[in-house]
Structure formats: C-alpha cells, structure tokens
Coordinates of C-alpha atoms in Angstrom, one line a residue:
M1 CA -181.1 248.7 20.6
H2 CA -184.2 250.8 20.3
T3 CA -186.9 250.2 17.8
N4 CA -189.9 252.5 18.2
A5 CA -193.3 251.2 18.8
E6 CA -194.7 252.1 15.4
K7 CA -191.9 250.2 13.6
R8 CA -192.2 247.2 16.0
Q9 CA -195.9 247.1 15.1
A10 CA -195.2 247.3 11.4
L11 CA -192.7 244.4 11.7
A12 CA -195.2 242.4 13.7
D13 CA -197.8 242.9 10.9
I14 CA -195.2 241.8 8.3
L15 CA -194.4 238.7 10.3
A16 CA -198.1 237.8 10.7
A17 CA -198.8 238.4 7.0
H18 CA -195.9 236.2 5.9
P19 CA -195.6 233.2 8.3
G20 CA -193.1 230.4 7.9
T21 CA -189.5 229.5 8.7
D22 CA -188.2 228.6 5.3
S23 CA -185.8 230.9 3.5
T24 CA -188.5 232.1 1.0
A25 CA -190.8 233.3 3.8
Q26 CA -187.9 235.0 5.6
C27 CA -186.8 236.7 2.4
T28 CA -190.4 237.9 1.8
R29 CA -190.6 239.4 5.3
I30 CA -187.2 241.2 4.9
R31 CA -188.1 242.5 1.5
A32 CA -191.5 243.8 2.7
A33 CA -189.8 245.5 5.6
L34 CA -187.1 247.1 3.4
A35 CA -189.7 248.4 1.1
R36 CA -190.9 250.5 4.0
F37 CA -187.8 251.4 6.0
A38 CA -184.2 250.6 6.8
L39 CA -183.7 247.5 8.9
T40 CA -180.9 246.3 11.1
T41 CA -179.8 242.7 11.4
F42 CA -180.9 242.9 15.0
E43 CA -184.5 243.9 14.0
A44 CA -184.7 241.3 11.3
S45 CA -183.7 238.6 13.7
R46 CA -185.7 239.7 16.6
Y47 CA -188.9 241.0 15.1
L48 CA -189.1 239.2 11.7
D49 CA -188.0 235.8 13.1
C50 CA -185.1 235.5 10.6
Y51 CA -182.3 233.5 12.2
D52 CA -179.6 234.7 9.9
P53 CA -180.7 237.9 8.2
R54 CA -177.3 238.2 6.4
A55 CA -178.0 235.1 4.4
R56 CA -181.5 236.2 3.4
V57 CA -180.2 239.7 2.4
M58 CA -177.6 237.9 0.2
Q59 CA -180.4 235.9 -1.4
L60 CA -182.4 239.1 -2.1
R61 CA -179.3 240.7 -3.7
H62 CA -178.7 237.6 -5.9
A63 CA -182.4 238.0 -7.0
G64 CA -181.7 241.5 -8.1
D65 CA -182.5 243.8 -5.2
V66 CA -179.9 246.5 -4.5
I67 CA -179.5 246.6 -0.8
R68 CA -176.8 248.7 0.8
T69 CA -175.2 247.9 4.2
H70 CA -174.3 250.7 6.6
W71 CA -172.6 249.7 9.8
Q72 CA -173.8 250.8 13.2
T73 CA -172.7 250.1 16.8
V74 CA -175.8 249.5 19.0
Q75 CA -176.2 248.6 22.6
T76 CA -178.5 245.7 23.4
E77 CA -180.8 245.3 26.4
G78 CA -178.0 243.5 28.2
G79 CA -175.7 246.5 27.9
A80 CA -173.3 245.0 25.4
K81 CA -172.3 246.9 22.3
H82 CA -172.5 245.1 18.9
R83 CA -171.7 246.1 15.4
V84 CA -174.7 245.5 13.2
G85 CA -175.6 246.1 9.6
L86 CA -178.3 248.6 8.7
Y87 CA -179.9 247.5 5.4
V88 CA -181.3 250.0 3.0
L89 CA -183.1 249.0 -0.2
E90 CA -182.3 251.3 -3.0
R91 CA -185.2 252.4 -5.1
Q92 CA -184.8 250.9 -8.6
R93 CA -185.5 253.0 -11.6
E94 CA -188.4 251.9 -13.7
G95 CA -187.4 249.1 -16.1
N96 CA -184.6 247.9 -13.8
H97 CA -186.5 245.2 -11.9
A98 CA -185.0 241.7 -11.8

C-alpha cells in the first residue's frame, strides 16, 4: 500500500488537530480527511488511528454524509494482498446538509 508523502503529512496534521480515541474524534478525523481526498480503510487505520474505520464510516453515513465505497486490492508492506475499501465523500448540493 503506497500513500504518498504529501497525503501522509495531511493525515498526520488531521490526527494532530483532532486527538482522541473515542468514536467522535475518529469520525471527525475521517470526515476531515474525506473532505480533502479519497481514503482507504488501510490509511484510516494506519494514519488516522481509527481501529475500525468501517464502523466510523457507517456512523458518518447515519449522520447524513454520502460516502461511496470502491473496492481495491492492495499489497501491504509484508507482501500480502488485501481487499480494502476506498471511501469517497460525495459533494452535497447546497441545502442538502444533514
């Protein structure tokens, strides 16, 4: 799995700006990242310190965010291939915010 240096720095900045291990802090970090770029479950777990990104994305969806999942197969540093979700936040039309 390759995340470029610029994106890793942006994720580190988001993590530093929104500390905490509770679900609210994790949702805030994932939402902040998705507002800037697509995010894989691997990146959310590794760089945003979200133990189970799928659960946080579900919470964001229940709160009204429209987040699409695209499936990808990635290779980890250990050489294993894994199927991971790539989350994309759809831009909401004005007046459609939850």
